[in-house]
Amino acid sequence: MLEIFLSSLEALGVLAFALSGILEAARKHFDLVGVVMIGAVTAFGGGTLRDVLLDRRPFFWVEQEFWVWALILVGLALPFFYRATHVDLTEKAIVIPDAVGLGIFAAGGTHLALVAGMSPMIAVLMGVITGVVGGVLRDVLINEVPRAFHDHQPYAVIAFAGGWAVVLLGYLNTPEYLDVAIAAILIVTMRLIAVRFKIELFRWRYL
């Protein structure tokens, strides 16, 4: 039950992050190869680095090859869909899928690290890596400063807080799938609230 739930949740996170990468690449007028590659890097980047650091084999996307094919199909079909429906690809279009991907990957990554025997702090950092790195790679490849570092709205901080939610819920002996689900929903909600109300972190200034 838990394994099926986590696999389904991770699949949803893959599709959400892939969608954010594909939309961003389409906004930049990449060709179809570029769109698919950006989507793949966004979807698989954070989880792959997590698996490398935790020495997990095979990588999560190698183990679930179906989602690689699904990503390719989405990447090929989505630009034609937006062209046919004349929907504008604005920066706001990626906010929701990016927030969903962040929540699922940060919470799920923290849980996987805890199961692997990591300490709470290391597990939370693994969750942050899982949730943030894909978006960072996406922005680097489209030649932009990563939003996670420069838009001043909490992103990695929210993933960090959500990771601790997974840890704290674990001490309450609630079902593990519930820990991950609650933390993921919390992260998504906090991210969307931060974007909606333009909540910003302290801006570092040299004196």
Tab-separated table of C-alpha atoms in Angstrom:
chain	number	residue	atom	x	y	z
A	1	MET	CA	0.000	0.000	0.000
A	2	LEU	CA	2.706	2.486	1.034
A	3	GLU	CA	4.931	1.586	-1.921
A	4	ILE	CA	2.086	1.991	-4.409
A	5	PHE	CA	1.101	5.342	-2.885
A	6	LEU	CA	4.670	6.683	-2.948
A	7	SER	CA	5.199	5.493	-6.515
A	8	SER	CA	1.968	7.163	-7.620
A	9	LEU	CA	2.885	10.356	-5.793
A	10	GLU	CA	6.355	10.390	-7.330
A	11	ALA	CA	4.836	9.855	-10.774
A	12	LEU	CA	2.589	12.871	-10.219
A	13	GLY	CA	5.628	14.895	-9.148
A	14	VAL	CA	7.517	13.830	-12.273
A	15	LEU	CA	4.660	14.932	-14.516
A	16	ALA	CA	4.219	18.226	-12.642
A	17	PHE	CA	7.899	19.146	-12.891
A	18	ALA	CA	8.055	17.910	-16.486
A	19	LEU	CA	5.117	20.160	-17.311
A	20	SER	CA	6.830	23.168	-15.748
A	21	GLY	CA	9.983	22.473	-17.767
A	22	ILE	CA	8.088	21.907	-20.999
A	23	LEU	CA	6.080	25.107	-20.580
A	24	GLU	CA	9.227	27.110	-19.852
A	25	ALA	CA	11.015	25.669	-22.890
A	26	ALA	CA	7.963	26.381	-25.066
A	27	ARG	CA	7.935	29.983	-23.819
A	28	LYS	CA	11.544	30.287	-24.990
A	29	HIS	CA	10.597	28.859	-28.418
A	30	PHE	CA	12.803	25.775	-28.136
A	31	ASP	CA	12.396	23.074	-30.778
A	32	LEU	CA	10.754	19.752	-29.898
A	33	VAL	CA	14.039	18.129	-28.867
A	34	GLY	CA	14.810	21.047	-26.586
A	35	VAL	CA	11.317	20.997	-25.081
A	36	VAL	CA	11.564	17.294	-24.235
A	37	MET	CA	15.108	17.618	-22.862
A	38	ILE	CA	14.223	20.555	-20.607
A	39	GLY	CA	11.179	18.673	-19.382
A	40	ALA	CA	13.294	15.579	-18.638
A	41	VAL	CA	15.996	17.495	-16.797
A	42	THR	CA	13.400	19.317	-14.696
A	43	ALA	CA	11.537	16.118	-13.858
A	44	PHE	CA	14.509	13.847	-13.216
A	45	GLY	CA	17.321	16.160	-12.094
A	46	GLY	CA	16.569	16.466	-8.379
A	47	GLY	CA	15.564	12.834	-7.875
A	48	THR	CA	18.639	11.594	-9.741
A	49	LEU	CA	21.008	13.640	-7.578
A	50	ARG	CA	19.186	12.355	-4.480
A	51	ASP	CA	19.591	8.763	-5.649
A	52	VAL	CA	23.290	9.340	-6.330
A	53	LEU	CA	23.869	10.793	-2.867
A	54	LEU	CA	21.870	8.010	-1.186
A	55	ASP	CA	23.513	5.360	-3.402
A	56	ARG	CA	20.108	4.109	-4.587
A	57	ARG	CA	20.099	1.911	-7.671
A	58	PRO	CA	18.514	1.824	-10.128
A	59	PHE	CA	17.662	5.506	-10.404
A	60	PHE	CA	13.977	6.152	-9.853
A	61	TRP	CA	13.292	6.999	-13.500
A	62	VAL	CA	15.195	3.931	-14.729
A	63	GLU	CA	13.107	1.746	-12.424
A	64	GLN	CA	9.874	3.305	-13.758
A	65	GLU	CA	10.602	3.568	-17.477
A	66	PHE	CA	6.947	4.186	-18.306
A	67	TRP	CA	7.250	7.756	-17.061
A	68	VAL	CA	10.116	8.431	-19.463
A	69	TRP	CA	7.830	7.543	-22.356
A	70	ALA	CA	4.994	9.564	-20.826
A	71	LEU	CA	7.270	12.601	-20.555
A	72	ILE	CA	8.313	12.286	-24.205
A	73	LEU	CA	4.683	12.071	-25.326
A	74	VAL	CA	3.672	15.067	-23.216
A	75	GLY	CA	6.629	17.058	-24.530
A	76	LEU	CA	5.686	16.282	-28.117
A	77	ALA	CA	1.957	16.925	-27.732
A	78	LEU	CA	1.764	19.934	-25.422
A	79	PRO	CA	3.183	22.612	-27.771
A	80	PHE	CA	0.660	21.607	-30.442
A	81	PHE	CA	-2.121	21.744	-27.854
A	82	TYR	CA	-1.221	25.283	-26.813
A	83	ARG	CA	-0.902	26.380	-30.432
A	84	ALA	CA	-4.314	24.921	-31.271
A	85	THR	CA	-6.029	26.484	-28.270
A	86	HIS	CA	-4.180	29.826	-28.579
A	87	VAL	CA	-3.319	29.821	-24.872
A	88	ASP	CA	-0.635	32.319	-23.895
A	89	LEU	CA	2.453	30.793	-22.289
A	90	THR	CA	3.113	33.283	-19.516
A	91	GLU	CA	5.506	32.971	-16.608
A	92	LYS	CA	2.513	32.412	-14.323
A	93	ALA	CA	1.615	29.261	-16.261
A	94	ILE	CA	4.378	27.253	-14.583
A	95	VAL	CA	3.633	28.360	-11.001
A	96	ILE	CA	1.133	25.613	-10.153
A	97	PRO	CA	2.947	22.624	-11.720
A	98	ASP	CA	6.226	23.865	-10.249
A	99	ALA	CA	4.661	24.162	-6.766
A	100	VAL	CA	3.139	20.670	-7.049
A	101	GLY	CA	6.462	19.198	-8.128
A	102	LEU	CA	8.265	20.969	-5.291
A	103	GLY	CA	5.827	19.682	-2.685
A	104	ILE	CA	5.781	16.076	-3.825
A	105	PHE	CA	9.511	15.769	-4.405
A	106	ALA	CA	10.575	17.543	-1.217
A	107	ALA	CA	8.255	15.469	0.972
A	108	GLY	CA	8.940	12.214	-0.851
A	109	GLY	CA	12.698	12.796	-0.926
A	110	THR	CA	12.769	13.398	2.812
A	111	HIS	CA	10.815	10.193	3.445
A	112	LEU	CA	13.107	8.106	1.221
A	113	ALA	CA	16.166	9.447	3.013
A	114	LEU	CA	14.653	8.626	6.411
A	115	VAL	CA	13.886	5.085	5.220
A	116	ALA	CA	17.506	4.817	4.046
A	117	GLY	CA	18.631	5.519	7.617
A	118	MET	CA	19.688	9.141	7.283
A	119	SER	CA	19.485	11.506	10.248
A	120	PRO	CA	16.571	13.980	10.257
A	121	MET	CA	18.728	16.908	9.128
A	122	ILE	CA	20.335	14.992	6.261
A	123	ALA	CA	16.936	13.582	5.262
A	124	VAL	CA	15.436	17.076	5.102
A	125	LEU	CA	18.370	18.326	3.021
A	126	MET	CA	17.865	15.392	0.656
A	127	GLY	CA	14.246	16.478	0.349
A	128	VAL	CA	15.330	20.012	-0.500
A	129	ILE	CA	17.752	18.690	-3.127
A	130	THR	CA	15.040	16.502	-4.645
A	131	GLY	CA	12.572	19.365	-4.819
A	132	VAL	CA	14.836	22.218	-5.882
A	133	VAL	CA	17.583	20.916	-8.170
A	134	GLY	CA	15.327	20.087	-11.134
A	135	GLY	CA	14.008	23.645	-11.294
A	136	VAL	CA	17.505	25.069	-10.901
A	137	LEU	CA	18.794	22.968	-13.814
A	138	ARG	CA	15.794	24.001	-15.902
A	139	ASP	CA	16.497	27.691	-15.389
A	140	VAL	CA	20.232	27.281	-16.057
A	141	LEU	CA	19.588	25.471	-19.336
A	142	ILE	CA	17.203	28.167	-20.554
A	143	ASN	CA	19.873	30.748	-19.706
A	144	GLU	CA	18.197	32.348	-16.703
A	145	VAL	CA	19.357	32.898	-13.145
A	146	PRO	CA	17.487	30.182	-11.168
A	147	ARG	CA	14.303	31.542	-9.635
A	148	ALA	CA	15.053	29.622	-6.467
A	149	PHE	CA	18.012	31.965	-5.915
A	150	HIS	CA	16.923	35.368	-7.147
A	151	ASP	CA	13.159	35.965	-7.057
A	152	HIS	CA	13.311	36.437	-3.251
A	153	GLN	CA	10.141	34.401	-2.729
A	154	PRO	CA	10.618	31.400	-0.417
A	155	TYR	CA	11.244	28.238	-2.389
A	156	ALA	CA	14.026	26.118	-0.888
A	157	VAL	CA	13.009	27.470	2.525
A	158	ILE	CA	9.508	26.092	2.026
A	159	ALA	CA	10.910	22.718	0.936
A	160	PHE	CA	13.105	22.729	4.052
A	161	ALA	CA	10.132	23.458	6.319
A	162	GLY	CA	8.045	20.792	4.597
A	163	GLY	CA	10.789	18.252	5.066
A	164	TRP	CA	10.727	18.869	8.803
A	165	ALA	CA	6.969	18.330	8.701
A	166	VAL	CA	7.637	14.796	7.430
A	167	VAL	CA	10.101	14.231	10.272
A	168	LEU	CA	7.811	15.605	12.985
A	169	LEU	CA	4.767	13.703	11.739
A	170	GLY	CA	6.843	10.543	11.876
A	171	TYR	CA	7.249	10.995	15.625
A	172	LEU	CA	3.444	10.943	15.963
A	173	ASN	CA	3.330	7.398	14.575
A	174	THR	CA	0.867	8.346	11.867
A	175	PRO	CA	0.849	6.217	8.688
A	176	GLU	CA	3.871	7.033	6.539
A	177	TYR	CA	1.806	7.749	3.439
A	178	LEU	CA	-0.160	10.293	5.456
A	179	ASP	CA	3.064	11.975	6.627
A	180	VAL	CA	4.211	12.444	3.042
A	181	ALA	CA	0.794	13.542	1.763
A	182	ILE	CA	0.278	16.137	4.508
A	183	ALA	CA	3.783	17.548	4.078
A	184	ALA	CA	3.413	17.720	0.291
A	185	ILE	CA	0.088	19.562	0.562
A	186	LEU	CA	1.639	21.924	3.119
A	187	ILE	CA	4.557	22.742	0.824
A	188	VAL	CA	2.336	23.323	-2.214
A	189	THR	CA	0.003	25.546	-0.185
A	190	MET	CA	2.848	27.605	1.295
A	191	ARG	CA	4.456	28.089	-2.108
A	192	LEU	CA	1.228	29.226	-3.762
A	193	ILE	CA	0.486	31.591	-0.868
A	194	ALA	CA	3.994	33.049	-1.149
A	195	VAL	CA	3.519	33.668	-4.867
A	196	ARG	CA	-0.043	34.968	-4.515
A	197	PHE	CA	0.779	37.493	-1.807
A	198	LYS	CA	4.308	38.238	-3.032
A	199	ILE	CA	5.925	37.191	0.246
A	200	GLU	CA	9.660	37.753	0.038
A	201	LEU	CA	12.705	36.726	2.016
A	202	PHE	CA	15.250	39.168	3.401
A	203	ARG	CA	17.384	40.586	0.578
A	204	TRP	CA	21.084	40.404	1.237
A	205	ARG	CA	22.872	43.704	0.757
A	206	TYR	CA	26.533	44.394	1.185
A	207	LEU	CA	27.299	47.342	3.400
